[in-house]
Steps between C-alpha positions, in 0.01 A plus 500: 500500500639841405604740773241770566590848625271746668419799284714799590340840555568771243787737571382855570758778447393846608671806343729289276717795392625548855656152501881488491481203261310709243753784517791257460335316209405826330853635540644178354257502207566864410876431520467214251282703263717814509817300432340365177385837367627654177772423243763454774271284716648198675387157384324252726535122484176333603442131563316286751664320789492155339651594163310524174490791256738789574396849387747790471311824458439860603152521347197537725293249301749221578608630841162541672367171364789308659549689827350322800296756694331372815355803681143591392586873475784436257283253309253783435783719370662240272165375365403856413826560312477165322152593381641826361779313320253252348304794352782734394822288500711808584577716808457214749809590705404869495156413639635263766779732622267801514234302689751368755650847547157656552409240762833549683484880491129529582507267799790696652284816514319601814180548301183288514484246210158625388644853466808373313275313257286809427806720443682243285191460281498877449871496415440216254226701330743794465752266334254336260342831398845642431612194300185520288533877438668662200718701742669184633877544488592129515282376214594436136266455204570193288479543123466163325600656167854546637718230652699707750258480794416134435870413493549677836203320656610150393868563572410620851316174570791284378775694679311480830537118498869432573454121516448500121877568476467721192768733367426824313499339153273214609259742672472713185448190284221362721339843534458523123371140481236558770372815327500321164308207651250739657445677167423163340215448750324825403235421234537685169126518430263594783125497431340543842703414811873440473629179657875463538659181374745281691874459521602139569840447663706213360779390741856444378723452803877481477520742204623860475248774581587660165366186324150597615265606221134567419299337222144576387270205556539195718779247551398148605780267606504176303719185487804509272358208298253735328795682346625188326259544204432811291200700624198467273182680607172520306386857426170642382691791340861616477482685832232308691524177700178372655536398867308261726555525873404204723480519881390134530722193495537337157705206628225241458488427873207291618230642724570535870304223684408752768295695244244222462431155352555425131317215324712346223364250244687175446789536253516882519840650587480818700854595397425462128169681537673796665779502239247489214324801650833687517576412136155629401591828670826496303311454170270791579801720586661409166174565309465838676853590376646534849879539485586501870355305792605601852392285792535597864543131590614191307426401137490128407806399288277354224305827471825692493630286217174535304506879536867517402436293186234755403731801560336596830745589776407359843637649823399333825578549871477877445384552859237722656716815511502549120131434440375851580765692298467252214123543490540880518762500225323270252134569576440126543268362768643213706322176404390300805355194321619272220140429399414846369709741289295807406658710219503808726753337735794545259746788504784603271868591497724676252770232507653211694872426514755335728775666705776387732657692789790333674403137558125566477275465194178690441209530263459871423140604440496832314173697521343740252471771769768465767309552827691208652878480513768279651785635714790257486658586833857391576716522808807325634340271757164404648517738798572813298251389231217469756575849632524643147167343402330670796665831407392477135141415600500799734628729223234373260228558762634852566461580128144361503411718800665801338306471175180526709632800696792657305685646796818417693651618828859604560706214643820483700327623817407837345122447513519407870715799603301738277171383655650537850605858416153574364327360813732695733406818313125424495485399867650836599246699298173327596210701633354453848194337337714209376604413856137514607401264216767253612389546864855572614726781618761666281776340706353151448466564128862615473622195693316256271597695186867486600477123563329461160776697325778314682343172385507618137859618538601168659399326175734731306778439755460124445661544156836567668666181627860615561451751784520794259309817576151556356400860428204691370525841337292783645384626160351197319490239777694242298709220650882504468722208599857571614761222465633366830828625639436875494454699823171677568669839488589460131394745231222285362486681164851374419402137568160475330452458125126433472201425718353152552266513202768653276293795383683769700874528438543859611620538858569874484323726749334206676472466876508152651345316791625169638237225511701278736448504793128526432405679823502869575479615135372857466188534285534658157291815498493563126321274256745293291546649154379320191803400294444510123495128420687405184561131453873432495694182429518259793247689708347289778121478486237304694160374388240762599211257557711260710660766723177698538317186613795395718492834682128463571535137608795572730313775688173307519670181620700693762175657621333158515787364712489805729127443548547141621393483863528123541597180321319170559706205379386137487757277679367165377 
């Protein structure tokens, strides 16, 4: 008889933020996240205690999914950030660091949580209104008729992932490929509602990054044996190949006994009956002038041979992942039964050919309108390839978000320091009615506003990993990183060449303010000036939609955590 245990009562934790364990865990988490941030971020090796897959990364999507977080408060924080990353792909570390910093700074204030929440919501509304306004000094318009801004956006994503191990030439090569692949997915002819196509990543590990390329259409890996004979495909015209797409098995397998009882007459072979049905399907495909048959599962060898003899190319084991892009590219409807082939189920291609890359062989399906493309992605080993694949998918998603809202934000910490400067200015010029609306005193508002600004500035400071100074200029509120090894009494103008985002290279007549240490900083009285934004080479830009949403999520999640009065945890 199994051992029975009495049910344990649930664990009740009152005021969870006052626990020392929460403070220690939060401090550890923010240390890990900050150390990963930016192009110079430190890599993390993640694996479980009993071996298995080892992940080397600095990306939030891989990091947060593999970190073991036990405390309920931190689970709320990490789950919230993971949800953001699943929707936007980018700015996960920004969101997580800002949220942790807000929680740390807010809970150290001698202000009631309900008051902090009201004030921080007001500060958030000031930020979002400013970011959405034409007067915003940290926003850039994206013109899709010119490549400069798109190149900066994609390059900024790739250079922020140091585990990809890319040099300058490789980064530039991949940047152009990602933009080219994205352009392929934009439909040429739009009648009502535009639907973007799909870029399918084809892995080639152990090859040079510079061997990566983009092809219009779809590559389906196939055994080398298919390359032994010349390719002969039936066509209905010189530039049209009819396609049939099957999502049902064509292997001739017998029925599953669990599906029911089958009555078979004496002398009837189920195997031959099933094969005859498949051959009838083959005859109809030949009569309908189909030139290519693609099956998600397995095709019977006899049917394959029959189709090949009639100049119909058969590709099986295509897998589920290619079915949607293949259907979108050809216009064919996946056939789910071998007993009915309506004429409307067929699609068409421009051409079919074979290609080889390294030791792999592919059937290349070339569409009439290239809304689907294949990115042949190469890297030196499996670890760096996995990281590069995540980075390329993030860059592609950033472009998709940007085409919906053609804006970008200044990167390199400049948006964070500029927003902090703007909030310091606004909080000093608010009317008495604003404090009444927030149900707080001016002193309380200033305390929360300063904590809010220090949290934004701490994100910018996270970009420096070598104990160098981090500055902001008093005119534009941009972020400037000083290399380590210089004393704080240096003439900063002699050491600085350009700000974090790269847009401001003039240091003349600028006054500076140290961002580290983050306490005791005097507020900036004047509103930060709007710098005339002209896109320059190698400017650092962030996705507007991702960072805008990340800012909102960080503040709202921090407020949710501050509002927690108790945690009830099941111990069974």
